[in-house]
Coordinates of N, CA and C in Angstrom, one line a residue:
X11 N -17.8 1.2 -5.7 CA -17.2 0.9 -4.5 C -15.7 1.5 -4.5
X12 N -15.5 2.7 -4.9 CA -14.2 3.4 -4.9 C -13.9 3.9 -3.5
X13 N -13.2 3.1 -2.7 CA -12.9 3.5 -1.3 C -11.8 2.7 -0.8
X14 N -11.5 2.9 0.5 CA -10.5 2.1 1.2 C -11.3 1.3 2.3
X15 N -10.9 0.0 2.4 CA -11.5 -0.8 3.4 C -10.5 -1.2 4.4
X16 N -10.9 -1.2 5.7 CA -10.1 -1.7 6.8 C -9.9 -3.2 6.8
X17 N -8.9 -3.6 7.5 CA -8.7 -5.1 7.6 C -9.9 -5.8 8.2
X18 N -10.6 -5.2 9.2 CA -11.7 -5.8 9.8 C -12.9 -5.9 8.9
X19 N -13.1 -4.8 8.1 CA -14.2 -4.8 7.1 C -13.9 -5.9 6.0
X20 N -12.7 -6.0 5.6 CA -12.3 -7.1 4.6 C -12.5 -8.5 5.2
X21 N -12.1 -8.6 6.5 CA -12.3 -10.0 7.1 C -13.7 -10.4 7.1
X22 N -14.7 -9.4 7.3 CA -16.1 -9.8 7.3 C -16.6 -10.1 5.9
X23 N -16.0 -9.4 4.9 CA -16.6 -9.5 3.6 C -15.7 -10.3 2.6
X24 N -14.6 -10.9 3.1 CA -13.6 -11.6 2.2 C -14.3 -12.6 1.3
X25 N -15.2 -13.3 1.8 CA -15.8 -14.4 1.0 C -16.7 -13.8 -0.2
X26 N -17.0 -12.5 -0.1 CA -17.8 -11.9 -1.2 C -17.0 -11.0 -2.1
X27 N -15.7 -10.8 -1.8 CA -14.9 -9.9 -2.6 C -14.1 -10.7 -3.6
X28 N -13.8 -10.1 -4.8 CA -12.9 -10.5 -5.7 C -11.6 -9.8 -5.4
X29 N -10.6 -10.5 -4.9 CA -9.4 -9.9 -4.4 C -8.3 -9.9 -5.5
X30 N -7.8 -8.8 -5.8 CA -6.7 -8.6 -6.9 C -5.5 -8.1 -6.2
X31 N -4.4 -8.9 -6.2 CA -3.1 -8.4 -5.6 C -2.3 -7.8 -6.8
X32 N -1.9 -6.6 -6.6 CA -1.2 -5.9 -7.7 C 0.3 -5.8 -7.5
X33 N 0.8 -6.6 -6.6 CA 2.3 -6.6 -6.4 C 2.9 -7.5 -7.5
X34 N 4.2 -7.5 -7.4 CA 5.0 -8.4 -8.4 C 4.7 -9.8 -8.1
X35 N 5.0 -10.7 -9.0 CA 4.8 -12.1 -8.7 C 5.6 -12.7 -7.6
X36 N 6.8 -12.2 -7.4 CA 7.6 -12.6 -6.3 C 7.0 -12.2 -4.9
X37 N 6.5 -10.9 -4.9 CA 5.9 -10.4 -3.7 C 4.6 -11.2 -3.4
X38 N 3.8 -11.5 -4.4 CA 2.6 -12.3 -4.3 C 2.9 -13.7 -3.7
X39 N 4.0 -14.3 -4.2 CA 4.3 -15.6 -3.8 C 4.8 -15.7 -2.4
X40 N 5.3 -14.5 -1.9 CA 5.8 -14.5 -0.5 C 4.7 -14.5 0.5
X41 N 3.4 -14.2 0.1 CA 2.3 -14.3 0.9 C 1.2 -13.3 0.5
X42 N 0.0 -13.8 0.3 CA -1.1 -13.0 -0.2 C -2.4 -13.4 0.5
X43 N -3.4 -12.5 0.4 CA -4.7 -12.8 1.0 C -5.3 -14.1 0.4
X44 N -6.1 -14.8 1.2 CA -6.7 -16.0 0.6 C -7.6 -15.7 -0.6
X45 N -7.4 -16.5 -1.6 CA -8.2 -16.3 -2.8 C -7.8 -15.2 -3.8
X46 N -6.7 -14.5 -3.4 CA -6.3 -13.4 -4.3 C -5.8 -13.8 -5.6
X47 N -6.1 -13.0 -6.6 CA -5.5 -13.2 -8.0 C -4.4 -12.2 -8.2
X48 N -3.3 -12.7 -8.8 CA -2.2 -11.8 -9.0 C -2.2 -11.1 -10.4
X49 N -2.4 -9.8 -10.4 CA -2.3 -9.0 -11.6 C -1.5 -7.8 -11.2
X50 N -0.2 -7.9 -11.5 CA 0.7 -6.8 -11.2 C 0.2 -5.5 -11.8
X51 N 0.5 -4.4 -11.1 CA 0.1 -3.1 -11.5 C 0.5 -2.7 -12.9
X52 N 1.7 -3.2 -13.3 CA 2.1 -2.9 -14.7 C 1.2 -3.6 -15.8
X53 N 0.5 -4.7 -15.4 CA -0.4 -5.4 -16.3 C -1.8 -5.0 -16.2
X54 N -2.1 -4.0 -15.4 CA -3.5 -3.7 -15.1 C -4.3 -3.3 -16.3
X55 N -3.7 -2.5 -17.2 CA -4.4 -2.0 -18.4 C -4.8 -3.2 -19.3
X56 N -3.9 -4.2 -19.4 CA -4.2 -5.4 -20.2 C -5.3 -6.2 -19.6
X57 N -5.5 -6.1 -18.3 CA -6.5 -6.9 -17.6 C -7.8 -6.2 -17.4
X58 N -8.0 -5.0 -17.9 CA -9.2 -4.3 -17.7 C -10.5 -5.0 -18.2
X59 N -10.5 -5.7 -19.4 CA -11.7 -6.4 -19.7 C -12.1 -7.5 -18.7
X60 N -11.2 -8.3 -18.3 CA -11.5 -9.3 -17.3 C -11.9 -8.7 -15.9
X61 N -11.3 -7.6 -15.6 CA -11.6 -7.0 -14.3 C -13.0 -6.4 -14.4
X62 N -13.4 -5.9 -15.5 CA -14.7 -5.3 -15.7 C -15.8 -6.4 -15.6
X63 N -15.5 -7.6 -16.2 CA -16.4 -8.8 -16.0 C -16.5 -9.2 -14.6
X64 N -15.3 -9.3 -13.9 CA -15.3 -9.7 -12.5 C -16.1 -8.7 -11.6
X65 N -16.0 -7.4 -11.9 CA -16.7 -6.4 -11.1 C -18.2 -6.5 -11.3
X66 N -18.6 -7.1 -12.4 CA -20.0 -7.3 -12.6 C -20.6 -8.4 -11.7
X67 N -19.7 -9.3 -11.2 CA -20.2 -10.4 -10.4 C -19.9 -10.2 -8.9
X68 N -19.1 -9.2 -8.6 CA -18.8 -9.0 -7.1 C -17.9 -7.8 -7.0
X69 N -17.8 -7.3 -5.8 CA -17.0 -6.1 -5.5 C -15.5 -6.5 -5.6
X70 N -14.7 -5.6 -6.3 CA -13.3 -5.8 -6.4 C -12.5 -5.1 -5.2
X71 N -11.5 -5.9 -4.7 CA -10.7 -5.3 -3.7 C -9.2 -5.4 -4.2
X72 N -8.6 -4.3 -4.3 CA -7.2 -4.2 -4.8 C -6.3 -4.2 -3.5
X73 N -5.2 -5.0 -3.6 CA -4.3 -5.2 -2.5 C -2.9 -5.1 -3.0
X74 N -2.0 -4.5 -2.1 CA -0.6 -4.5 -2.4 C 0.1 -4.6 -1.0
X75 N 1.3 -4.3 -0.9 CA 2.1 -4.4 0.4 C 1.6 -3.4 1.4
X76 N 1.4 -2.1 1.0 CA 1.1 -1.1 2.0 C -0.2 -0.3 1.7
X77 N -0.7 -0.4 0.5 CA -1.9 0.3 0.2 C -1.7 1.4 -0.9
X78 N -0.4 1.7 -1.2 CA -0.2 2.7 -2.2 C -0.5 2.2 -3.6
X79 N 0.1 1.1 -4.0 CA -0.1 0.6 -5.4 C -1.5 0.2 -5.6
X80 N -2.2 -0.4 -4.5 CA -3.6 -0.8 -4.7 C -4.5 0.5 -4.8
X81 N -4.1 1.6 -4.1 CA -4.8 2.8 -4.3 C -4.7 3.3 -5.7
X82 N -3.5 3.3 -6.3 CA -3.3 3.7 -7.7 C -4.1 2.8 -8.6
X83 N -4.1 1.5 -8.3 CA -4.9 0.6 -9.1 C -6.4 0.9 -9.1
X84 N -6.9 1.2 -7.9 CA -8.3 1.6 -7.7 C -8.6 2.8 -8.5
X85 N -7.7 3.8 -8.5 CA -7.9 5.0 -9.3 C -7.9 4.7 -10.8
X86 N -7.0 3.9 -11.2 CA -7.0 3.5 -12.7 C -8.3 2.8 -13.0
X87 N -8.8 1.9 -12.2 CA -10.0 1.2 -12.5 C -11.2 2.2 -12.5
X88 N -11.2 3.1 -11.6 CA -12.3 4.0 -11.5 C -12.3 4.9 -12.7
X89 N -11.2 5.3 -13.2 CA -11.1 6.1 -14.4 C -11.6 5.4 -15.7
X90 N -11.6 4.0 -15.5 CA -12.1 3.2 -16.6 C -13.5 2.7 -16.3
X91 N -14.2 3.3 -15.4 CA -15.6 2.9 -15.1 C -15.8 1.6 -14.3
X92 N -14.7 1.2 -13.6 CA -14.8 -0.1 -12.9 C -14.6 0.3 -11.4
X93 N -15.7 0.0 -10.6 CA -15.5 0.3 -9.2 C -14.7 -0.7 -8.4
X94 N -13.8 -0.2 -7.5 CA -12.9 -1.0 -6.8 C -12.5 -0.3 -5.5
X95 N -12.2 -1.1 -4.5 CA -11.7 -0.6 -3.2 C -10.3 -1.1 -3.0
X96 N -9.6 -0.4 -2.1 CA -8.2 -0.8 -1.7 C -8.2 -1.2 -0.3
X97 N -7.3 -2.2 0.0 CA -7.1 -2.6 1.4 C -6.2 -1.6 2.1
X98 N -6.8 -0.9 3.2 CA -6.0 0.1 3.9 C -4.8 -0.6 4.6
X99 N -3.6 -0.2 4.3 CA -2.4 -0.7 4.9 C -1.9 -2.0 4.2
X100 N -2.6 -2.5 3.2 CA -2.1 -3.6 2.4 C -2.0 -4.9 3.2
X101 N -1.2 -5.8 2.6 CA -1.0 -7.1 3.2 C -0.2 -7.0 4.6
X102 N 0.6 -5.9 4.7 CA 1.3 -5.7 6.0 C 0.3 -5.5 7.1
X103 N -0.7 -4.7 6.9 CA -1.8 -4.4 7.9 C -2.6 -5.7 8.1
X104 N -2.9 -6.4 7.0 CA -3.7 -7.7 7.1 C -2.9 -8.7 8.0
X105 N -1.6 -8.9 7.7 CA -0.9 -9.8 8.5 C -0.7 -9.3 10.0
X106 N -0.5 -8.0 10.2 CA -0.4 -7.5 11.6 C -1.7 -7.7 12.4
X107 N -2.9 -7.7 11.7 CA -4.2 -7.9 12.3 C -4.5 -9.3 12.5
X108 N -3.5 -10.2 12.2 CA -3.8 -11.7 12.3 C -4.4 -12.3 11.2
X109 N -4.5 -11.6 10.0 CA -5.0 -12.2 8.8 C -4.1 -13.3 8.2
X110 N -4.7 -14.3 7.7 CA -4.0 -15.4 7.1 C -3.4 -15.0 5.7
X111 N -2.2 -15.4 5.5 CA -1.5 -15.2 4.2 C -1.3 -16.6 3.5
X112 N -1.7 -16.7 2.3 CA -1.4 -17.9 1.6 C -0.1 -17.8 0.8
X113 N 0.6 -18.9 0.7 CA 1.8 -19.0 -0.1 C 1.8 -20.2 -1.0
X114 N 2.0 -20.0 -2.3 CA 2.0 -21.2 -3.2 C 3.2 -22.1 -2.9
X115 N 2.9 -23.4 -3.0 CA 4.0 -24.4 -2.9 C 5.0 -24.2 -4.0
X116 N 6.2 -24.0 -3.7 CA 7.2 -23.7 -4.8 C 8.6 -24.1 -4.3
X117 N 9.4 -24.5 -5.2 CA 10.8 -24.9 -4.8 C 11.7 -23.7 -5.1
X118 N 11.2 -22.7 -5.8 CA 12.1 -21.5 -6.1 C 12.3 -20.6 -4.9
X119 N 13.4 -20.0 -4.8 CA 13.7 -19.1 -3.7 C 12.7 -17.9 -3.8
X120 N 12.1 -17.5 -2.7 CA 11.2 -16.3 -2.8 C 11.9 -15.0 -3.1
X121 N 11.2 -14.2 -3.9 CA 11.7 -12.9 -4.3 C 11.4 -11.9 -3.1
X122 N 12.3 -11.0 -2.9 CA 12.1 -10.0 -1.8 C 11.0 -9.1 -2.2
X123 N 10.4 -8.5 -1.2 CA 9.4 -7.5 -1.4 C 10.0 -6.3 -2.1
X124 N 9.2 -5.6 -2.9 CA 9.8 -4.5 -3.6 C 10.5 -3.4 -2.7
X125 N 9.9 -3.1 -1.6 CA 10.5 -2.1 -0.8 C 11.8 -2.5 -0.3
X126 N 12.0 -3.8 0.0 CA 13.3 -4.4 0.4 C 14.3 -4.3 -0.7
X127 N 13.9 -4.6 -1.9 CA 14.7 -4.5 -3.1 C 15.2 -3.1 -3.3
X128 N 14.3 -2.1 -3.1 CA 14.6 -0.7 -3.3 C 15.7 -0.3 -2.2
X129 N 15.4 -0.7 -1.0 CA 16.3 -0.3 0.1 C 17.7 -0.9 -0.1
X130 N 17.8 -2.2 -0.6 CA 19.1 -2.8 -0.9 C 19.8 -2.0 -2.0
X131 N 19.1 -1.8 -3.1 CA 19.7 -1.1 -4.3 C 20.1 0.3 -3.9
X132 N 19.2 1.1 -3.3 CA 19.6 2.5 -2.9 C 20.8 2.5 -2.0
X133 N 20.8 1.7 -1.0 CA 21.9 1.6 0.0 C 23.2 1.2 -0.6
X134 N 23.1 0.2 -1.5 CA 24.3 -0.2 -2.2 C 24.9 0.9 -3.1
X135 N 24.1 1.6 -3.8 CA 24.5 2.7 -4.7 C 25.1 3.8 -3.9
X136 N 24.5 4.2 -2.8 CA 25.0 5.2 -1.9 C 26.4 4.8 -1.4
X137 N 26.5 3.6 -0.9 CA 27.8 3.2 -0.4 C 28.8 3.2 -1.5
X138 N 28.5 2.7 -2.7 CA 29.4 2.7 -3.8 C 29.8 4.1 -4.1
X139 N 28.9 5.0 -4.2 CA 29.3 6.4 -4.5 C 30.2 7.0 -3.5
X140 N 30.0 6.7 -2.2 CA 30.8 7.2 -1.1 C 32.2 6.6 -1.2
X141 N 32.3 5.3 -1.4 CA 33.5 4.6 -1.5 C 34.4 5.1 -2.7
X142 N 33.7 5.2 -3.9 CA 34.4 5.7 -5.1 C 34.9 7.1 -4.9
X143 N 34.1 7.9 -4.1 CA 34.4 9.3 -3.8 C 35.7 9.4 -2.9
X144 N 35.8 8.4 -2.0 CA 37.0 8.4 -1.1 C 38.2 7.9 -1.9
X145 N 38.0 6.8 -2.6 CA 39.2 6.1 -3.2 C 39.6 6.6 -4.6
X146 N 38.7 7.2 -5.4 CA 39.0 7.6 -6.7 C 39.0 9.1 -6.9
X147 N 37.8 9.7 -6.7 CA 37.6 11.1 -7.0 C 36.3 11.6 -6.2
X148 N 36.4 12.7 -5.6 CA 35.2 13.2 -4.8 C 34.0 13.4 -5.6
X149 N 34.1 13.6 -6.9 CA 32.9 13.8 -7.8 C 32.0 12.5 -7.7
X150 N 32.5 11.4 -7.4 CA 31.7 10.2 -7.4 C 30.7 10.3 -6.3
X151 N 30.9 11.2 -5.3 CA 29.9 11.3 -4.2 C 28.6 11.9 -4.7
X152 N 28.6 12.5 -5.9 CA 27.4 13.0 -6.6 C 26.4 11.8 -6.8
X153 N 26.9 10.6 -7.0 CA 26.0 9.4 -7.2 C 25.2 9.3 -5.9
X154 N 25.8 9.4 -4.8 CA 25.1 9.3 -3.5 C 24.1 10.4 -3.3
X155 N 24.5 11.6 -3.7 CA 23.6 12.7 -3.7 C 22.4 12.6 -4.6
X156 N 22.6 12.0 -5.7 CA 21.5 11.7 -6.7 C 20.5 10.7 -6.1
X157 N 21.0 9.7 -5.5 CA 20.1 8.7 -4.9 C 19.3 9.3 -3.7
X158 N 20.0 10.2 -2.9 CA 19.3 10.9 -1.8 C 18.2 11.8 -2.4
X159 N 18.5 12.5 -3.4 CA 17.5 13.4 -4.0 C 16.3 12.6 -4.6
X160 N 16.6 11.4 -5.2 CA 15.6 10.5 -5.7 C 14.7 10.0 -4.6
X161 N 15.3 9.7 -3.4 CA 14.5 9.2 -2.3 C 13.6 10.3 -1.7
X162 N 14.1 11.5 -1.6 CA 13.3 12.6 -1.2 C 12.1 12.8 -2.1
X163 N 12.4 12.9 -3.4 CA 11.4 13.0 -4.4 C 10.3 11.9 -4.3
X164 N 10.8 10.7 -4.1 CA 9.9 9.5 -4.0 C 9.0 9.7 -2.9
X165 N 9.5 10.2 -1.7 CA 8.6 10.3 -0.6 C 7.6 11.5 -0.8
X166 N 8.0 12.6 -1.4 CA 7.1 13.7 -1.6 C 6.1 13.4 -2.7
X167 N 6.4 12.6 -3.7 CA 5.5 12.4 -4.8 C 4.7 11.1 -4.6
X168 N 5.1 10.3 -3.6 CA 4.5 9.0 -3.3 C 4.6 8.1 -4.6
X169 N 5.8 8.1 -5.2 CA 6.1 7.3 -6.4 C 7.5 6.8 -6.2
X170 N 7.9 5.9 -7.0 CA 9.3 5.4 -6.9 C 9.8 4.9 -8.2
X171 N 10.7 5.7 -8.8 CA 11.2 5.3 -10.1 C 12.1 4.1 -10.0
X172 N 12.8 3.9 -8.8 CA 13.7 2.8 -8.7 C 12.8 1.5 -8.6
X173 N 11.7 1.6 -7.9 CA 10.8 0.4 -7.8 C 10.3 0.0 -9.2
X174 N 10.0 1.1 -10.0 CA 9.5 0.8 -11.4 C 10.6 0.1 -12.2
X175 N 11.8 0.6 -12.1 CA 12.9 0.0 -12.8 C 13.2 -1.5 -12.3
X176 N 13.2 -1.7 -11.0 CA 13.4 -3.0 -10.4 C 12.3 -3.9 -10.8
X177 N 11.1 -3.4 -11.0 CA 9.9 -4.2 -11.4 C 10.0 -4.8 -12.8
X178 N 11.0 -4.2 -13.6 CA 11.2 -4.7 -15.0 C 12.2 -5.8 -15.0
X179 N 12.8 -6.1 -13.9 CA 13.8 -7.2 -13.9 C 13.0 -8.6 -14.1
X180 N 13.7 -9.6 -14.7 CA 13.0 -10.8 -15.0 C 12.3 -11.5 -13.8
X181 N 12.9 -11.5 -12.7 CA 12.3 -12.2 -11.5 C 11.1 -11.4 -10.9
X182 N 10.9 -10.2 -11.3 CA 9.8 -9.4 -10.9 C 8.7 -9.3 -12.0
X183 N 8.9 -9.9 -13.1 CA 8.0 -9.8 -14.2 C 7.0 -11.0 -14.2
X184 N 5.8 -10.7 -14.7 CA 4.8 -11.7 -14.7 C 5.0 -12.7 -15.9
X185 N 4.9 -14.0 -15.6 CA 4.9 -15.0 -16.7 C 3.6 -14.8 -17.5
X186 N 3.7 -14.6 -18.8 CA 2.5 -14.4 -19.6 C 1.5 -15.5 -19.4
X187 N 2.0 -16.7 -19.3 CA 1.0 -17.9 -19.1 C 0.3 -17.7 -17.8
X188 N 1.0 -17.4 -16.8 CA 0.4 -17.2 -15.5 C -0.7 -16.1 -15.5
X189 N -0.3 -14.9 -16.2 CA -1.3 -13.8 -16.3 C -2.5 -14.2 -17.1
X190 N -2.3 -14.9 -18.2 CA -3.4 -15.4 -19.0 C -4.3 -16.3 -18.2
X191 N -3.7 -17.2 -17.4 CA -4.5 -18.2 -16.6 C -5.3 -17.4 -15.5
X192 N -4.7 -16.4 -14.9 CA -5.4 -15.6 -13.9 C -6.5 -14.8 -14.6
X193 N -6.3 -14.3 -15.7 CA -7.4 -13.6 -16.4 C -8.5 -14.5 -16.8
X194 N -8.2 -15.7 -17.3 CA -9.2 -16.7 -17.6 C -10.0 -17.1 -16.3
X195 N -9.3 -17.3 -15.2 CA -10.0 -17.6 -14.0 C -11.0 -16.5 -13.5
X196 N -10.5 -15.2 -13.7 CA -11.4 -14.1 -13.4 C -12.7 -14.1 -14.3
X197 N -12.5 -14.4 -15.5 CA -13.7 -14.4 -16.4 C -14.6 -15.6 -16.2
X198 N -14.2 -16.7 -15.6 CA -15.0 -17.8 -15.4 C -15.5 -18.1 -14.0
X199 N -15.1 -17.2 -13.1 CA -15.5 -17.4 -11.7 C -16.9 -16.8 -11.4

């Protein structure tokens, strides 16, 4: 089942799908499809044995915010002989179509979605480069030019080095106990 499913197709089949959300734990906590398991894209290789078992019991649906990371996850699974589909448009499309999002009860402040973290970081660095260029030396404006070039490359390659770096920050990392519990749940469902 290496494909992309629309929100209406997922709504009809949700009860038969094993849903894997490949976003960061903070993004997952901000709202995920009902019954989704959180296995961040960075942890996918580690989770392959459990995902292979789960795929033997039901069709896998990979989900992220917009469909890009889940598409990458589906490709990774396919290259490892594990069939999986991706939700077209991700949780954003699901919510826009009226789909329910679950949020775990927590007292911790929610982590921003990765695209919001990237926009804040890129915008801050651009402003800093411009400010330093005006106040200290014009060469500091090269910082802003570097960020602009990185954003253009990100759009053209459909990848984001800044998101990868931000994903390594502690609040975006998976708690190993949580990941192990998720993998155990996948193996026993």
